[in-house]
Amino acid sequence: MKRIILSLFICTLTLLNRFPIYAQENISIVNEVEPRADVYEWIYKTENGKTYKRLWNATKKRWETEWIQIGN
């Protein structure tokens, strides 16, 4: 009985030893900067002696406001 248990134990160790154990692959974490807020610019123009401004969304490439008179 001891020989059978010993032989099974040796066979088990031999079989387990032949298969490589694979660890989880290293996952590289890449930190990228992602803009979360829109970028706005005020655009100014002078027409007929009056100064106007208008808000431009540079992220979405569109106007956000109508022309607003700021000067005489």
Tab-separated table of C-alpha atoms in Angstrom:
chain	number	residue	atom	x	y	z
A	1	MET	CA	0.000	0.000	0.000
A	2	LYS	CA	2.830	2.384	0.816
A	3	ARG	CA	4.476	1.610	-2.525
A	4	ILE	CA	1.300	2.450	-4.416
A	5	ILE	CA	0.881	5.762	-2.605
A	6	LEU	CA	4.563	6.587	-3.061
A	7	SER	CA	4.469	5.732	-6.771
A	8	LEU	CA	1.311	7.837	-7.271
A	9	PHE	CA	2.953	10.719	-5.443
A	10	ILE	CA	6.067	10.485	-7.620
A	11	CYS	CA	3.972	10.277	-10.815
A	12	THR	CA	1.960	13.285	-9.750
A	13	LEU	CA	5.077	15.341	-9.047
A	14	THR	CA	6.593	14.292	-12.355
A	15	LEU	CA	3.495	15.265	-14.338
A	16	LEU	CA	3.084	18.581	-12.579
A	17	ASN	CA	6.707	19.451	-13.093
A	18	ARG	CA	6.493	19.197	-16.880
A	19	PHE	CA	3.890	21.911	-17.395
A	20	PRO	CA	5.137	25.472	-17.095
A	21	ILE	CA	3.209	27.864	-14.924
A	22	TYR	CA	2.319	31.102	-16.631
A	23	ALA	CA	1.915	34.241	-14.586
A	24	GLN	CA	-0.349	37.069	-15.595
A	25	GLU	CA	1.238	39.356	-18.138
A	26	ASN	CA	2.426	42.757	-16.993
A	27	ILE	CA	-0.026	45.412	-18.046
A	28	SER	CA	1.575	48.748	-18.704
A	29	ILE	CA	-0.500	51.711	-17.624
A	30	VAL	CA	-0.250	54.669	-19.943
A	31	ASN	CA	-1.368	57.960	-18.491
A	32	GLU	CA	-2.558	60.194	-21.289
A	33	VAL	CA	-3.784	63.704	-20.824
A	34	GLU	CA	-7.375	64.017	-21.940
A	35	PRO	CA	-8.909	67.458	-22.111
A	36	ARG	CA	-12.183	67.384	-20.248
A	37	ALA	CA	-13.201	71.016	-20.532
A	38	ASP	CA	-13.793	72.960	-23.717
A	39	VAL	CA	-11.314	75.677	-24.681
A	40	TYR	CA	-12.955	79.062	-25.275
A	41	GLU	CA	-11.555	82.200	-26.959
A	42	TRP	CA	-12.982	85.688	-27.204
A	43	ILE	CA	-12.783	87.023	-30.766
A	44	TYR	CA	-12.868	90.811	-31.190
A	45	LYS	CA	-13.755	92.966	-34.184
A	46	THR	CA	-14.260	96.640	-34.863
A	47	GLU	CA	-16.994	97.651	-37.281
A	48	ASN	CA	-18.089	101.243	-37.980
A	49	GLY	CA	-16.109	102.459	-34.958
A	50	LYS	CA	-17.835	99.991	-32.599
A	51	THR	CA	-16.033	97.104	-30.929
A	52	TYR	CA	-17.682	93.702	-30.670
A	53	LYS	CA	-16.705	90.404	-29.107
A	54	ARG	CA	-17.906	86.861	-29.713
A	55	LEU	CA	-17.132	83.626	-27.863
A	56	TRP	CA	-15.500	80.876	-29.960
A	57	ASN	CA	-15.345	77.245	-28.787
A	58	ALA	CA	-11.947	76.081	-30.064
A	59	THR	CA	-12.600	72.477	-29.022
A	60	LYS	CA	-15.841	72.055	-30.970
A	61	LYS	CA	-14.987	74.695	-33.609
A	62	ARG	CA	-18.236	76.648	-33.272
A	63	TRP	CA	-19.539	79.997	-32.069
A	64	GLU	CA	-21.063	79.998	-28.590
A	65	THR	CA	-22.504	83.542	-28.536
A	66	GLU	CA	-23.696	86.222	-30.916
A	67	TRP	CA	-21.642	89.382	-31.409
A	68	ILE	CA	-21.768	91.509	-28.244
A	69	GLN	CA	-21.050	95.239	-28.449
A	70	ILE	CA	-18.437	96.269	-25.887
A	71	GLY	CA	-17.230	99.648	-27.118
A	72	ASN	CA	-18.657	102.852	-28.595
